[in-house]
Amino acid sequence: MSKHTVTVTDNTSGKSVEFPVKEGTHGPGAIDIKSVYKEFGYFTYDPGFTSTASCRSDITFIDGDEGVLLYRGYPIEQLAEHSTFLEVSHLLLYGELPTADELDAFTASITKHTMVNESLKDFFDGFHYNAHPMAMLTAVVSSLSAFYHDSIDINDPESRELCAHRIIAKMPTIAGAAFKHFVGEPFVYPKNRLSYSGNLLNMLFSRPTEDYEINPVAEKALDQLLILHADHEQNASTSTVRLAGSTGTNPFAAIASGCAALWGPAHGGANEAVLRMLEEIGDVRNVAHYIDKAKDKDDPFRLMGFGHRVYKNYDPRATIIRKTCHEVLHAMNMADDPQLELAIKLEEIALQDDYFVERKLYPNVDFYSGLIYKALGIPTQFFTVMFALGRTPGWIAQWAEMTEDGEQRIGRPRQIYTGAARRDYVPVVKR
Ligand code: SDX
């Protein structure tokens, strides 16, 4: 138990209580305030949870001031350069980089679970062709618990592991099916001989009419993007997965709640919003006008892909994605993409503007990722689906950690009540 304590004094009653500080291995510790209501009769108040640690976790560490991101201690820059998405998924789930045999066994298990129950295909026919893909993904992921009863016993470690492998394996197949429904083409089944990202590209873009050649540049770029999105501490969608999971609901339902939360434009929906913003700005000549709009408190317009709750420095993922963006667009002879030029100009002007500098608003993971997805032929509406695919191992690893954490209980925050005092019912004839 840490000797470090923090004393809280109620200057009305004069009561003082020492609260223990829980220290981690890196970064800030947390004042353990579990007993503050019992001691003082007050709740703590922290809308948006800017100063609240909801759990202890071994999975991901972020230093927002230094722009550091570690998955199980490994720097994101090294994993993005040397690892693969399945290897990173193993790392997030099991805490260690796998040996060659462990990676082979993990890959074989994921490969075995890539198909979805054939009845699931009928779900897509219920959607209009132009249904938003995140609506389809969220609905179909939620329905998985209707098919895979043998992996929803949250108290059985083997069941939890089977569910983790199933959800990582099936997300690309569901995304591929949603895409084929969206474009009105026949579904493409997974192929076991392909890599995880190669399989995804094949399920998205192959057609019965011709052979589909997987572009290695696209395959590598996609795999790196999935790595970069794989986990990110207690972000909104991960916190949603944990809160849903804390009720004991099945893991598929918890992950579906994460999909729903990720969809918001302030979160994972930002990658789609960035492209729409670039489309709206249209030309470099309009950048100054839109920067002014972003700074105008009376204007709801925000510079999408900019700013972050934790990073008050460059998002290390954005640095990597910007480099990959240049490489992919160059490899695909799209280096002169006007939207890339626009994005670069927008970033340049924003980072010279006091408003952004004072508020430490830098490009985040979503600023450049959409330009790569677009270059790979993925439509804007599918960008957040790609984010969800990447985040799945993080979600399920965080869910499993929460489930195994003896300190975790059902999440049930309190409030400051500001409504009407008690009053008696008045019949309508007397109102
Ligand atoms: C992700 O949490 C995670 O880890 C998320 C994520 C992950 O991997 O899971 O990293 C993924 O969600 C990245 C963020 C994607 N969202 C966007 O790009 C949307 C645009 N960004 C903003 O909406 C905003 O920056 C947030 C939501 C990301 C962060 O919001 P905060 O922490 O609540 O910050 P804030 O709204 O309090 O902003 C602080 C100030 C405010 O101005 P003042 O009131 O101090 O004058 O900065 C301003 C804001 O108005 N501001 C912006 C801005 N972001 C913040 N002004 C213009 N454009 C912006 N993008």
PDB file of N, CA and C and ligand atoms in Angstrom, residues 48 50 62 69 228-238 262 264-271 273-274 291 293-297 301-312 315 317 355-356 359-367 387 391 395, ligand 1:
ATOM      1  N   GLY A  48     -17.142  14.471 -18.062  1.00  0.00           N
ATOM      2  CA  GLY A  48     -16.142  14.169 -19.086  1.00  0.00           C
ATOM      3  C   GLY A  48     -14.969  13.396 -18.528  1.00  0.00           C
ATOM      4  N   THR A  50     -12.292  14.170 -16.872  1.00  0.00           N
ATOM      5  CA  THR A  50     -10.954  14.677 -17.222  1.00  0.00           C
ATOM      6  C   THR A  50      -9.929  14.336 -16.148  1.00  0.00           C
ATOM      7  N   ILE A  62      -0.419   6.001 -22.115  1.00  0.00           N
ATOM      8  CA  ILE A  62      -0.304   7.210 -22.938  1.00  0.00           C
ATOM      9  C   ILE A  62       0.314   8.307 -22.084  1.00  0.00           C
ATOM     10  N   LEU A  69       2.888   6.571 -26.733  1.00  0.00           N
ATOM     11  CA  LEU A  69       1.843   5.535 -26.716  1.00  0.00           C
ATOM     12  C   LEU A  69       2.536   4.177 -26.670  1.00  0.00           C
ATOM     13  N   LEU A 228      -2.309   0.767 -35.484  1.00  0.00           N
ATOM     14  CA  LEU A 228      -2.327   2.103 -34.865  1.00  0.00           C
ATOM     15  C   LEU A 228      -3.640   2.387 -34.150  1.00  0.00           C
ATOM     16  N   HIS A 229      -4.701   1.656 -34.530  1.00  0.00           N
ATOM     17  CA  HIS A 229      -6.016   1.888 -33.911  1.00  0.00           C
ATOM     18  C   HIS A 229      -6.350   0.844 -32.842  1.00  0.00           C
ATOM     19  N   ALA A 230      -5.406  -0.069 -32.563  1.00  0.00           N
ATOM     20  CA  ALA A 230      -5.760  -1.288 -31.815  1.00  0.00           C
ATOM     21  C   ALA A 230      -6.200  -1.036 -30.380  1.00  0.00           C
ATOM     22  N   ASP A 231      -5.603  -0.074 -29.703  1.00  0.00           N
ATOM     23  CA  ASP A 231      -6.068   0.237 -28.341  1.00  0.00           C
ATOM     24  C   ASP A 231      -5.654   1.656 -27.975  1.00  0.00           C
ATOM     25  N   HIS A 232      -6.314   2.213 -26.996  1.00  0.00           N
ATOM     26  CA  HIS A 232      -5.945   3.588 -26.618  1.00  0.00           C
ATOM     27  C   HIS A 232      -6.425   3.938 -25.221  1.00  0.00           C
ATOM     28  N   GLU A 233      -6.083   3.072 -24.256  1.00  0.00           N
ATOM     29  CA  GLU A 233      -6.407   3.352 -22.848  1.00  0.00           C
ATOM     30  C   GLU A 233      -7.915   3.481 -22.654  1.00  0.00           C
ATOM     31  N   GLN A 234      -8.381   4.387 -21.828  1.00  0.00           N
ATOM     32  CA  GLN A 234      -9.802   4.399 -21.458  1.00  0.00           C
ATOM     33  C   GLN A 234     -10.568   5.449 -22.271  1.00  0.00           C
ATOM     34  N   ASN A 235     -10.417   5.411 -23.592  1.00  0.00           N
ATOM     35  CA  ASN A 235     -11.165   6.319 -24.466  1.00  0.00           C
ATOM     36  C   ASN A 235     -12.660   6.037 -24.361  1.00  0.00           C
ATOM     37  N   ALA A 236     -13.464   6.882 -25.004  1.00  0.00           N
ATOM     38  CA  ALA A 236     -14.917   6.811 -24.812  1.00  0.00           C
ATOM     39  C   ALA A 236     -15.491   5.446 -25.168  1.00  0.00           C
ATOM     40  N   SER A 237     -15.079   4.876 -26.294  1.00  0.00           N
ATOM     41  CA  SER A 237     -15.693   3.593 -26.692  1.00  0.00           C
ATOM     42  C   SER A 237     -15.188   2.457 -25.805  1.00  0.00           C
ATOM     43  N   THR A 238     -13.931   2.489 -25.417  1.00  0.00           N
ATOM     44  CA  THR A 238     -13.427   1.444 -24.517  1.00  0.00           C
ATOM     45  C   THR A 238     -14.095   1.553 -23.150  1.00  0.00           C
ATOM     46  N   LEU A 262     -18.137   4.571 -30.639  1.00  0.00           N
ATOM     47  CA  LEU A 262     -17.060   4.982 -31.547  1.00  0.00           C
ATOM     48  C   LEU A 262     -17.597   5.816 -32.692  1.00  0.00           C
ATOM     49  N   GLY A 264     -19.505   8.250 -32.989  1.00  0.00           N
ATOM     50  CA  GLY A 264     -19.649   9.707 -32.821  1.00  0.00           C
ATOM     51  C   GLY A 264     -18.510  10.488 -33.472  1.00  0.00           C
ATOM     52  N   PRO A 265     -18.826  11.636 -34.105  1.00  0.00           N
ATOM     53  CA  PRO A 265     -17.796  12.428 -34.786  1.00  0.00           C
ATOM     54  C   PRO A 265     -16.745  13.010 -33.840  1.00  0.00           C
ATOM     55  N   ALA A 266     -17.038  13.059 -32.550  1.00  0.00           N
ATOM     56  CA  ALA A 266     -16.005  13.543 -31.621  1.00  0.00           C
ATOM     57  C   ALA A 266     -14.998  12.433 -31.342  1.00  0.00           C
ATOM     58  N   HIS A 267     -15.326  11.220 -31.740  1.00  0.00           N
ATOM     59  CA  HIS A 267     -14.490  10.042 -31.461  1.00  0.00           C
ATOM     60  C   HIS A 267     -14.095   9.363 -32.776  1.00  0.00           C
ATOM     61  N   GLY A 268     -14.441   8.131 -32.955  1.00  0.00           N
ATOM     62  CA  GLY A 268     -13.994   7.407 -34.146  1.00  0.00           C
ATOM     63  C   GLY A 268     -14.656   7.883 -35.422  1.00  0.00           C
ATOM     64  N   GLY A 269     -15.785   8.580 -35.295  1.00  0.00           N
ATOM     65  CA  GLY A 269     -16.456   9.099 -36.489  1.00  0.00           C
ATOM     66  C   GLY A 269     -15.710  10.285 -37.083  1.00  0.00           C
ATOM     67  N   ALA A 270     -14.636  10.721 -36.418  1.00  0.00           N
ATOM     68  CA  ALA A 270     -13.916  11.901 -36.893  1.00  0.00           C
ATOM     69  C   ALA A 270     -13.207  11.644 -38.210  1.00  0.00           C
ATOM     70  N   ASN A 271     -12.783  10.388 -38.455  1.00  0.00           N
ATOM     71  CA  ASN A 271     -12.056  10.149 -39.717  1.00  0.00           C
ATOM     72  C   ASN A 271     -12.964  10.403 -40.915  1.00  0.00           C
ATOM     73  N   ALA A 273     -15.547  12.425 -40.717  1.00  0.00           N
ATOM     74  CA  ALA A 273     -15.827  13.882 -40.664  1.00  0.00           C
ATOM     75  C   ALA A 273     -14.677  14.694 -41.256  1.00  0.00           C
ATOM     76  N   VAL A 274     -13.446  14.183 -41.140  1.00  0.00           N
ATOM     77  CA  VAL A 274     -12.298  14.925 -41.721  1.00  0.00           C
ATOM     78  C   VAL A 274     -12.443  15.016 -43.235  1.00  0.00           C
ATOM     79  N   ILE A 291     -10.430  28.079 -40.774  1.00  0.00           N
ATOM     80  CA  ILE A 291      -9.691  28.187 -39.507  1.00  0.00           C
ATOM     81  C   ILE A 291     -10.394  29.214 -38.609  1.00  0.00           C
ATOM     82  N   LYS A 293     -13.558  29.963 -38.721  1.00  0.00           N
ATOM     83  CA  LYS A 293     -14.809  29.325 -38.262  1.00  0.00           C
ATOM     84  C   LYS A 293     -14.523  28.415 -37.064  1.00  0.00           C
ATOM     85  N   ALA A 294     -13.410  27.662 -37.151  1.00  0.00           N
ATOM     86  CA  ALA A 294     -13.080  26.713 -36.070  1.00  0.00           C
ATOM     87  C   ALA A 294     -12.788  27.457 -34.768  1.00  0.00           C
ATOM     88  N   LYS A 295     -12.310  28.689 -34.881  1.00  0.00           N
ATOM     89  CA  LYS A 295     -11.956  29.474 -33.693  1.00  0.00           C
ATOM     90  C   LYS A 295     -13.152  30.245 -33.132  1.00  0.00           C
ATOM     91  N   ASP A 296     -14.204  30.340 -33.942  1.00  0.00           N
ATOM     92  CA  ASP A 296     -15.365  31.163 -33.564  1.00  0.00           C
ATOM     93  C   ASP A 296     -16.274  30.380 -32.614  1.00  0.00           C
ATOM     94  N   LYS A 297     -16.374  30.849 -31.384  1.00  0.00           N
ATOM     95  CA  LYS A 297     -17.169  30.136 -30.371  1.00  0.00           C
ATOM     96  C   LYS A 297     -18.631  30.022 -30.768  1.00  0.00           C
ATOM     97  N   PHE A 301     -18.653  24.780 -36.127  1.00  0.00           N
ATOM     98  CA  PHE A 301     -17.614  24.110 -36.921  1.00  0.00           C
ATOM     99  C   PHE A 301     -16.354  23.895 -36.095  1.00  0.00           C
ATOM    100  N   ARG A 302     -15.840  22.684 -36.112  1.00  0.00           N
ATOM    101  CA  ARG A 302     -14.553  22.393 -35.468  1.00  0.00           C
ATOM    102  C   ARG A 302     -13.634  21.781 -36.498  1.00  0.00           C
ATOM    103  N   LEU A 303     -12.351  21.925 -36.299  1.00  0.00           N
ATOM    104  CA  LEU A 303     -11.371  21.345 -37.197  1.00  0.00           C
ATOM    105  C   LEU A 303     -11.288  19.860 -36.873  1.00  0.00           C
ATOM    106  N   MET A 304     -12.014  19.059 -37.670  1.00  0.00           N
ATOM    107  CA  MET A 304     -12.075  17.629 -37.384  1.00  0.00           C
ATOM    108  C   MET A 304     -10.697  17.003 -37.578  1.00  0.00           C
ATOM    109  N   GLY A 305     -10.361  16.035 -36.738  1.00  0.00           N
ATOM    110  CA  GLY A 305      -9.035  15.425 -36.799  1.00  0.00           C
ATOM    111  C   GLY A 305      -8.005  16.209 -36.023  1.00  0.00           C
ATOM    112  N   PHE A 306      -8.482  17.297 -35.373  1.00  0.00           N
ATOM    113  CA  PHE A 306      -7.567  18.091 -34.544  1.00  0.00           C
ATOM    114  C   PHE A 306      -7.992  18.033 -33.087  1.00  0.00           C
ATOM    115  N   GLY A 307      -7.036  18.090 -32.188  1.00  0.00           N
ATOM    116  CA  GLY A 307      -7.328  18.128 -30.758  1.00  0.00           C
ATOM    117  C   GLY A 307      -7.457  16.731 -30.176  1.00  0.00           C
ATOM    118  N   HIS A 308      -7.262  16.658 -28.871  1.00  0.00           N
ATOM    119  CA  HIS A 308      -7.361  15.369 -28.190  1.00  0.00           C
ATOM    120  C   HIS A 308      -7.464  15.611 -26.690  1.00  0.00           C
ATOM    121  N   ARG A 309      -8.265  14.761 -26.031  1.00  0.00           N
ATOM    122  CA  ARG A 309      -8.423  14.926 -24.593  1.00  0.00           C
ATOM    123  C   ARG A 309      -7.107  14.687 -23.869  1.00  0.00           C
ATOM    124  N   VAL A 310      -6.322  13.753 -24.372  1.00  0.00           N
ATOM    125  CA  VAL A 310      -5.094  13.398 -23.636  1.00  0.00           C
ATOM    126  C   VAL A 310      -3.848  13.989 -24.293  1.00  0.00           C
ATOM    127  N   TYR A 311      -3.709  13.854 -25.609  1.00  0.00           N
ATOM    128  CA  TYR A 311      -2.501  14.361 -26.269  1.00  0.00           C
ATOM    129  C   TYR A 311      -2.503  15.885 -26.291  1.00  0.00           C
ATOM    130  N   LYS A 312      -1.551  16.470 -25.653  1.00  0.00           N
ATOM    131  CA  LYS A 312      -1.337  17.928 -25.744  1.00  0.00           C
ATOM    132  C   LYS A 312      -0.018  18.134 -26.480  1.00  0.00           C
ATOM    133  N   ASP A 315      -0.128  13.620 -31.686  1.00  0.00           N
ATOM    134  CA  ASP A 315      -0.559  12.221 -31.529  1.00  0.00           C
ATOM    135  C   ASP A 315       0.466  11.370 -32.285  1.00  0.00           C
ATOM    136  N   ARG A 317       0.448   8.572 -33.370  1.00  0.00           N
ATOM    137  CA  ARG A 317      -0.159   7.793 -34.460  1.00  0.00           C
ATOM    138  C   ARG A 317      -0.319   8.672 -35.697  1.00  0.00           C
ATOM    139  N   TYR A 355      -4.454  30.283 -31.565  1.00  0.00           N
ATOM    140  CA  TYR A 355      -5.620  29.598 -30.988  1.00  0.00           C
ATOM    141  C   TYR A 355      -5.302  28.116 -30.805  1.00  0.00           C
ATOM    142  N   PHE A 356      -4.712  27.504 -31.821  1.00  0.00           N
ATOM    143  CA  PHE A 356      -4.432  26.065 -31.766  1.00  0.00           C
ATOM    144  C   PHE A 356      -3.206  25.797 -30.909  1.00  0.00           C
ATOM    145  N   ARG A 359      -4.027  26.166 -27.185  1.00  0.00           N
ATOM    146  CA  ARG A 359      -4.849  25.060 -26.683  1.00  0.00           C
ATOM    147  C   ARG A 359      -4.222  23.690 -26.937  1.00  0.00           C
ATOM    148  N   LYS A 360      -3.010  23.716 -27.493  1.00  0.00           N
ATOM    149  CA  LYS A 360      -2.272  22.468 -27.768  1.00  0.00           C
ATOM    150  C   LYS A 360      -3.115  21.504 -28.609  1.00  0.00           C
ATOM    151  N   LEU A 361      -3.661  22.068 -29.677  1.00  0.00           N
ATOM    152  CA  LEU A 361      -4.491  21.274 -30.590  1.00  0.00           C
ATOM    153  C   LEU A 361      -3.636  20.828 -31.770  1.00  0.00           C
ATOM    154  N   TYR A 362      -3.373  19.550 -31.841  1.00  0.00           N
ATOM    155  CA  TYR A 362      -2.546  18.992 -32.919  1.00  0.00           C
ATOM    156  C   TYR A 362      -3.379  17.972 -33.707  1.00  0.00           C
ATOM    157  N   PRO A 363      -2.913  17.588 -34.875  1.00  0.00           N
ATOM    158  CA  PRO A 363      -3.614  16.520 -35.606  1.00  0.00           C
ATOM    159  C   PRO A 363      -3.644  15.241 -34.773  1.00  0.00           C
ATOM    160  N   ASN A 364      -4.768  14.550 -34.780  1.00  0.00           N
ATOM    161  CA  ASN A 364      -4.857  13.280 -34.065  1.00  0.00           C
ATOM    162  C   ASN A 364      -4.929  12.123 -35.057  1.00  0.00           C
ATOM    163  N   VAL A 365      -5.193  10.959 -34.564  1.00  0.00           N
ATOM    164  CA  VAL A 365      -5.132   9.733 -35.382  1.00  0.00           C
ATOM    165  C   VAL A 365      -6.056   9.825 -36.589  1.00  0.00           C
ATOM    166  N   ASP A 366      -7.114  10.626 -36.474  1.00  0.00           N
ATOM    167  CA  ASP A 366      -8.126  10.644 -37.537  1.00  0.00           C
ATOM    168  C   ASP A 366      -7.825  11.619 -38.662  1.00  0.00           C
ATOM    169  N   PHE A 367      -6.768  12.461 -38.497  1.00  0.00           N
ATOM    170  CA  PHE A 367      -6.622  13.548 -39.474  1.00  0.00           C
ATOM    171  C   PHE A 367      -6.188  13.041 -40.852  1.00  0.00           C
ATOM    172  N   PHE A 387     -11.903   1.837 -38.339  1.00  0.00           N
ATOM    173  CA  PHE A 387     -11.426   2.162 -36.983  1.00  0.00           C
ATOM    174  C   PHE A 387     -11.898   1.065 -36.015  1.00  0.00           C
ATOM    175  N   ARG A 391      -9.816  -1.364 -33.527  1.00  0.00           N
ATOM    176  CA  ARG A 391      -9.969  -1.246 -32.077  1.00  0.00           C
ATOM    177  C   ARG A 391     -10.492  -2.508 -31.404  1.00  0.00           C
ATOM    178  N   TRP A 395     -10.615  -3.418 -27.446  1.00  0.00           N
ATOM    179  CA  TRP A 395     -11.880  -3.504 -26.718  1.00  0.00           C
ATOM    180  C   TRP A 395     -11.995  -4.822 -25.961  1.00  0.00           C
TER     181      TRP A 395
HETATM  182  C1  SDX B   1     -10.324   9.944 -31.116  1.00  0.00           C
HETATM  183  O1  SDX B   1      -9.805   9.504 -26.255  1.00  0.00           O
HETATM  184  C2  SDX B   1      -9.133   8.883 -27.180  1.00  0.00           C
HETATM  185  O2  SDX B   1      -8.099   8.308 -26.950  1.00  0.00           O
HETATM  186  C3  SDX B   1      -9.785   8.941 -28.540  1.00  0.00           C
HETATM  187  C4  SDX B   1      -8.971   8.364 -29.692  1.00  0.00           C
HETATM  188  C5  SDX B   1      -8.790   6.864 -29.594  1.00  0.00           C
HETATM  189  O3  SDX B   1      -7.829   6.346 -30.197  1.00  0.00           O
HETATM  190  O4  SDX B   1      -9.676   6.204 -28.973  1.00  0.00           O
HETATM  191  O5  SDX B   1      -7.701   8.996 -29.728  1.00  0.00           O
HETATM  192  C6  SDX B   1      -9.687   8.605 -31.031  1.00  0.00           C
HETATM  193  O6  SDX B   1     -11.470  10.059 -30.782  1.00  0.00           O
HETATM  194  C7  SDX B   1      -9.502  11.117 -31.554  1.00  0.00           C
HETATM  195  C8  SDX B   1     -10.310  12.451 -31.532  1.00  0.00           C
HETATM  196  C9  SDX B   1     -11.151  12.525 -32.805  1.00  0.00           C
HETATM  197  N1  SDX B   1     -12.072  13.681 -32.714  1.00  0.00           N
HETATM  198  C10 SDX B   1     -11.895  14.767 -33.501  1.00  0.00           C
HETATM  199  O7  SDX B   1     -10.929  14.939 -34.252  1.00  0.00           O
HETATM  200  C11 SDX B   1     -13.021  15.785 -33.383  1.00  0.00           C
HETATM  201  C12 SDX B   1     -12.442  17.191 -33.242  1.00  0.00           C
HETATM  202  N2  SDX B   1     -11.797  17.305 -31.891  1.00  0.00           N
HETATM  203  C13 SDX B   1     -12.575  17.860 -30.827  1.00  0.00           C
HETATM  204  O8  SDX B   1     -13.945  17.614 -30.890  1.00  0.00           O
HETATM  205  C14 SDX B   1     -11.905  17.714 -29.465  1.00  0.00           C
HETATM  206  O9  SDX B   1     -10.596  18.109 -29.617  1.00  0.00           O
HETATM  207  C15 SDX B   1     -11.937  16.376 -28.766  1.00  0.00           C
HETATM  208  C16 SDX B   1     -13.314  15.835 -28.659  1.00  0.00           C
HETATM  209  C17 SDX B   1     -11.052  15.395 -29.453  1.00  0.00           C
HETATM  210  C18 SDX B   1     -11.378  16.594 -27.361  1.00  0.00           C
HETATM  211  O10 SDX B   1     -12.297  17.367 -26.671  1.00  0.00           O
HETATM  212  P1  SDX B   1     -11.991  17.904 -25.197  1.00  0.00           P
HETATM  213  O11 SDX B   1     -10.837  17.207 -24.596  1.00  0.00           O
HETATM  214  O12 SDX B   1     -13.291  17.913 -24.464  1.00  0.00           O
HETATM  215  O13 SDX B   1     -11.471  19.337 -25.455  1.00  0.00           O
HETATM  216  P2  SDX B   1     -12.369  20.626 -25.385  1.00  0.00           P
HETATM  217  O14 SDX B   1     -13.574  20.434 -26.232  1.00  0.00           O
HETATM  218  O15 SDX B   1     -12.541  20.992 -23.954  1.00  0.00           O
HETATM  219  O16 SDX B   1     -11.421  21.678 -26.126  1.00  0.00           O
HETATM  220  C19 SDX B   1     -10.530  22.497 -25.396  1.00  0.00           C
HETATM  221  C20 SDX B   1     -10.511  23.820 -26.167  1.00  0.00           C
HETATM  222  C21 SDX B   1     -11.917  24.408 -26.346  1.00  0.00           C
HETATM  223  O17 SDX B   1     -11.757  25.792 -26.524  1.00  0.00           O
HETATM  224  P3  SDX B   1     -11.950  26.774 -25.183  1.00  0.00           P
HETATM  225  O18 SDX B   1     -13.333  26.467 -24.617  1.00  0.00           O
HETATM  226  O19 SDX B   1     -10.819  26.389 -24.230  1.00  0.00           O
HETATM  227  O20 SDX B   1     -11.822  28.161 -25.728  1.00  0.00           O
HETATM  228  O21 SDX B   1     -10.035  23.568 -27.504  1.00  0.00           O
HETATM  229  C22 SDX B   1     -11.082  23.838 -28.428  1.00  0.00           C
HETATM  230  C23 SDX B   1     -12.373  23.848 -27.662  1.00  0.00           C
HETATM  231  O22 SDX B   1     -13.339  24.689 -28.299  1.00  0.00           O
HETATM  232  N3  SDX B   1     -11.047  22.767 -29.421  1.00  0.00           N
HETATM  233  C24 SDX B   1     -11.188  22.936 -30.723  1.00  0.00           C
HETATM  234  C25 SDX B   1     -11.016  21.664 -31.283  1.00  0.00           C
HETATM  235  N4  SDX B   1     -10.789  20.764 -30.318  1.00  0.00           N
HETATM  236  C26 SDX B   1     -10.807  21.459 -29.157  1.00  0.00           C
HETATM  237  N5  SDX B   1     -11.451  24.044 -31.454  1.00  0.00           N
HETATM  238  C27 SDX B   1     -11.533  23.853 -32.803  1.00  0.00           C
HETATM  239  N6  SDX B   1     -11.365  22.648 -33.428  1.00  0.00           N
HETATM  240  C28 SDX B   1     -11.112  21.530 -32.682  1.00  0.00           C
HETATM  241  N7  SDX B   1     -10.959  20.347 -33.282  1.00  0.00           N
END
